[in-house]
PDB file of C-alpha atoms in Angstrom:
ATOM      1  CA  MET Z   1     -29.086 -25.037 -18.244  1.00 63.00           C
ATOM      2  CA  SER Z   2     -31.400 -22.193 -19.171  1.00 78.00           C
ATOM      3  CA  ASP Z   3     -30.521 -18.494 -19.297  1.00 92.00           C
ATOM      4  CA  GLY Z   4     -29.658 -16.758 -16.045  1.00 95.00           C
ATOM      5  CA  PHE Z   5     -28.160 -18.025 -12.810  1.00 97.00           C
ATOM      6  CA  LYS Z   6     -28.113 -21.464 -11.257  1.00 96.00           C
ATOM      7  CA  ILE Z   7     -27.282 -21.875  -7.576  1.00 97.00           C
ATOM      8  CA  LEU Z   8     -24.939 -24.854  -7.221  1.00 97.00           C
ATOM      9  CA  ASP Z   9     -25.204 -27.404  -4.405  1.00 96.00           C
ATOM     10  CA  GLY Z  10     -22.529 -29.387  -2.591  1.00 97.00           C
ATOM     11  CA  PHE Z  11     -20.568 -26.537  -1.014  1.00 98.00           C
ATOM     12  CA  PRO Z  12     -20.052 -25.513   2.627  1.00 97.00           C
ATOM     13  CA  ASP Z  13     -22.753 -23.252   4.109  1.00 95.00           C
ATOM     14  CA  THR Z  14     -20.365 -20.295   3.966  1.00 96.00           C
ATOM     15  CA  VAL Z  15     -20.119 -20.543   0.157  1.00 98.00           C
ATOM     16  CA  LEU Z  16     -22.587 -19.211  -2.391  1.00 97.00           C
ATOM     17  CA  ALA Z  17     -21.781 -21.007  -5.641  1.00 98.00           C
ATOM     18  CA  VAL Z  18     -23.488 -19.667  -8.747  1.00 98.00           C
ATOM     19  CA  GLU Z  19     -23.136 -20.285 -12.471  1.00 97.00           C
ATOM     20  CA  ALA Z  20     -24.158 -17.847 -15.198  1.00 96.00           C
ATOM     21  CA  ALA Z  21     -25.385 -19.229 -18.518  1.00 95.00           C
ATOM     22  CA  GLY Z  22     -26.932 -17.918 -21.698  1.00 96.00           C
ATOM     23  CA  LYS Z  23     -28.110 -14.309 -21.721  1.00 95.00           C
ATOM     24  CA  VAL Z  24     -28.301 -13.002 -18.133  1.00 96.00           C
ATOM     25  CA  ASP Z  25     -30.966 -10.351 -17.569  1.00 95.00           C
ATOM     26  CA  ALA Z  26     -32.060  -8.139 -14.675  1.00 94.00           C
ATOM     27  CA  GLN Z  27     -34.755 -10.634 -13.666  1.00 95.00           C
ATOM     28  CA  ALA Z  28     -32.069 -13.274 -13.070  1.00 96.00           C
ATOM     29  CA  TYR Z  29     -30.385 -10.911 -10.618  1.00 95.00           C
ATOM     30  CA  GLU Z  30     -33.616  -9.870  -8.921  1.00 94.00           C
ATOM     31  CA  THR Z  31     -35.157 -13.349  -8.570  1.00 96.00           C
ATOM     32  CA  VAL Z  32     -32.113 -15.611  -8.135  1.00 96.00           C
ATOM     33  CA  LEU Z  33     -28.766 -13.989  -7.329  1.00 95.00           C
ATOM     34  CA  ILE Z  34     -29.692 -11.053  -5.083  1.00 94.00           C
ATOM     35  CA  PRO Z  35     -32.077 -13.091  -2.868  1.00 95.00           C
ATOM     36  CA  ALA Z  36     -29.454 -15.873  -2.583  1.00 96.00           C
ATOM     37  CA  ILE Z  37     -26.772 -13.373  -1.517  1.00 95.00           C
ATOM     38  CA  GLU Z  38     -29.060 -11.648   0.973  1.00 94.00           C
ATOM     39  CA  ASP Z  39     -30.300 -14.947   2.471  1.00 95.00           C
ATOM     40  CA  LYS Z  40     -26.748 -16.164   3.086  1.00 95.00           C
ATOM     41  CA  LEU Z  41     -25.611 -12.796   4.439  1.00 95.00           C
ATOM     42  CA  SER Z  42     -28.513 -12.546   6.892  1.00 94.00           C
ATOM     43  CA  ALA Z  43     -27.627 -16.005   8.221  1.00 93.00           C
ATOM     44  CA  LEU Z  44     -23.831 -15.709   8.229  1.00 93.00           C
ATOM     45  CA  GLY Z  45     -22.693 -12.083   8.059  1.00 89.00           C
ATOM     46  CA  LYS Z  46     -19.860 -12.703   5.573  1.00 93.00           C
ATOM     47  CA  ILE Z  47     -19.799 -15.242   2.778  1.00 96.00           C
ATOM     48  CA  LYS Z  48     -17.544 -16.668   0.101  1.00 97.00           C
ATOM     49  CA  LEU Z  49     -18.635 -16.378  -3.542  1.00 96.00           C
ATOM     50  CA  LEU Z  50     -17.845 -18.866  -6.286  1.00 98.00           C
ATOM     51  CA  TYR Z  51     -18.942 -17.177  -9.522  1.00 96.00           C
ATOM     52  CA  ILE Z  52     -18.706 -19.380 -12.615  1.00 98.00           C
ATOM     53  CA  ILE Z  53     -19.278 -17.919 -16.048  1.00 96.00           C
ATOM     54  CA  GLY Z  54     -19.673 -21.066 -18.087  1.00 90.00           C
ATOM     55  CA  GLU Z  55     -19.088 -21.890 -21.733  1.00 92.00           C
ATOM     56  CA  SER Z  56     -22.748 -21.261 -22.601  1.00 94.00           C
ATOM     57  CA  PHE Z  57     -22.623 -17.657 -21.281  1.00 95.00           C
ATOM     58  CA  GLU Z  58     -23.728 -15.191 -23.980  1.00 95.00           C
ATOM     59  CA  GLY Z  59     -23.615 -11.907 -22.090  1.00 93.00           C
ATOM     60  CA  PHE Z  60     -25.493  -9.532 -19.819  1.00 93.00           C
ATOM     61  CA  THR Z  61     -28.402  -7.298 -20.747  1.00 93.00           C
ATOM     62  CA  LEU Z  62     -28.070  -3.614 -19.857  1.00 91.00           C
ATOM     63  CA  GLY Z  63     -30.401  -4.129 -16.872  1.00 92.00           C
ATOM     64  CA  ALA Z  64     -28.290  -7.038 -15.659  1.00 92.00           C
ATOM     65  CA  ALA Z  65     -25.104  -4.975 -15.946  1.00 89.00           C
ATOM     66  CA  TRP Z  66     -26.737  -2.266 -13.818  1.00 87.00           C
ATOM     67  CA  ASP Z  67     -27.879  -4.834 -11.222  1.00 89.00           C
ATOM     68  CA  ASP Z  68     -24.361  -6.319 -11.168  1.00 86.00           C
ATOM     69  CA  THR Z  69     -22.944  -2.871 -10.390  1.00 84.00           C
ATOM     70  CA  LYS Z  70     -25.519  -2.328  -7.620  1.00 85.00           C
ATOM     71  CA  VAL Z  71     -24.764  -5.744  -6.068  1.00 87.00           C
ATOM     72  CA  GLY Z  72     -21.053  -4.999  -6.117  1.00 82.00           C
ATOM     73  CA  LEU Z  73     -21.438  -1.595  -4.474  1.00 81.00           C
ATOM     74  CA  THR Z  74     -24.056  -2.709  -1.929  1.00 85.00           C
ATOM     75  CA  HIS Z  75     -22.160  -5.802  -0.823  1.00 86.00           C
ATOM     76  CA  LEU Z  76     -18.581  -4.642  -1.333  1.00 80.00           C
ATOM     77  CA  GLY Z  77     -17.367  -5.750   2.110  1.00 88.00           C
ATOM     78  CA  ASP Z  78     -19.627  -8.786   2.530  1.00 93.00           C
ATOM     79  CA  PHE Z  79     -17.459 -11.335   0.708  1.00 93.00           C
ATOM     80  CA  SER Z  80     -14.452 -12.777   2.525  1.00 95.00           C
ATOM     81  CA  LYS Z  81     -13.347 -14.591  -0.657  1.00 96.00           C
ATOM     82  CA  ILE Z  82     -14.400 -14.426  -4.299  1.00 95.00           C
ATOM     83  CA  ALA Z  83     -13.412 -17.020  -6.884  1.00 97.00           C
ATOM     84  CA  LEU Z  84     -14.245 -16.000 -10.449  1.00 96.00           C
ATOM     85  CA  VAL Z  85     -14.115 -18.863 -12.944  1.00 98.00           C
ATOM     86  CA  SER Z  86     -14.287 -17.611 -16.520  1.00 97.00           C
ATOM     87  CA  ASP Z  87     -12.550 -17.619 -19.868  1.00 96.00           C
ATOM     88  CA  VAL Z  88     -14.356 -14.401 -20.939  1.00 94.00           C
ATOM     89  CA  GLU Z  89     -11.494 -11.935 -21.191  1.00 94.00           C
ATOM     90  CA  TRP Z  90     -13.458  -8.693 -20.652  1.00 92.00           C
ATOM     91  CA  ILE Z  91     -14.946 -10.100 -17.431  1.00 92.00           C
ATOM     92  CA  ARG Z  92     -11.510 -11.187 -16.202  1.00 94.00           C
ATOM     93  CA  LEU Z  93     -10.077  -7.734 -17.024  1.00 93.00           C
ATOM     94  CA  GLY Z  94     -12.968  -6.035 -15.214  1.00 89.00           C
ATOM     95  CA  MET Z  95     -12.417  -8.146 -12.099  1.00 91.00           C
ATOM     96  CA  ARG Z  96      -8.684  -7.367 -12.174  1.00 92.00           C
ATOM     97  CA  ALA Z  97      -9.490  -3.643 -12.441  1.00 91.00           C
ATOM     98  CA  PHE Z  98     -11.924  -3.624  -9.505  1.00 86.00           C
ATOM     99  CA  ALA Z  99     -10.132  -6.163  -7.271  1.00 87.00           C
ATOM    100  CA  PRO Z 100      -8.076  -3.514  -5.396  1.00 88.00           C
ATOM    101  CA  MET Z 101     -11.333  -1.860  -4.238  1.00 84.00           C
ATOM    102  CA  ILE Z 102     -12.817  -5.095  -2.881  1.00 84.00           C
ATOM    103  CA  PRO Z 103     -11.791  -5.874   0.707  1.00 86.00           C
ATOM    104  CA  GLY Z 104     -11.948  -9.701   0.438  1.00 88.00           C
ATOM    105  CA  GLU Z 105      -9.467 -12.078  -1.160  1.00 95.00           C
ATOM    106  CA  ILE Z 106     -10.071 -12.513  -4.905  1.00 94.00           C
ATOM    107  CA  ARG Z 107      -8.694 -15.116  -7.295  1.00 97.00           C
ATOM    108  CA  LEU Z 108      -9.309 -15.632 -10.994  1.00 97.00           C
ATOM    109  CA  PHE Z 109      -9.490 -19.111 -12.488  1.00 98.00           C
ATOM    110  CA  SER Z 110      -9.976 -20.359 -16.046  1.00 98.00           C
ATOM    111  CA  LEU Z 111     -12.762 -22.837 -16.797  1.00 97.00           C
ATOM    112  CA  ALA Z 112     -10.092 -25.562 -16.937  1.00 98.00           C
ATOM    113  CA  GLU Z 113      -9.189 -24.652 -13.328  1.00 98.00           C
ATOM    114  CA  ARG Z 114     -12.753 -24.954 -11.996  1.00 98.00           C
ATOM    115  CA  GLN Z 115     -11.874 -27.747  -9.553  1.00 98.00           C
ATOM    116  CA  GLN Z 116      -9.040 -25.685  -8.068  1.00 98.00           C
ATOM    117  CA  ALA Z 117     -11.462 -22.771  -7.651  1.00 98.00           C
ATOM    118  CA  GLU Z 118     -14.001 -25.015  -5.914  1.00 98.00           C
ATOM    119  CA  ASP Z 119     -11.290 -26.387  -3.587  1.00 98.00           C
ATOM    120  CA  TRP Z 120      -9.933 -22.898  -2.788  1.00 98.00           C
ATOM    121  CA  ILE Z 121     -13.326 -21.332  -2.041  1.00 98.00           C
ATOM    122  CA  SER Z 122     -14.387 -24.308   0.089  1.00 97.00           C
ATOM    123  CA  ALA Z 123     -11.220 -24.289   2.231  1.00 95.00           C
TER     124      ALA Z 123
END
């Protein structure tokens, strides 16, 4: 998988499943993730997000970090469930810190628990 985001298939329509790999930049947000979120939201109103930060993830550029913040603030109440699958400790800590401000149900999973995350978000 190349750098950026890959939208994953095989999930219910209500689920946006995405995997981050390599170095994620602002263009990845603007051309892949944000349009995917907005397309699903316009069709469904609320969605579930499966966000996988895989083993090949190398980090976010400054522009990507800013876009991530904007997405979070803009769509704060648009996710009924969020499953974060990652072994990157600073990302897990960040999600734990912001989880109380996010109205939907949030669960953290390790990469070894990916199947459980997929099952939970699809239920």
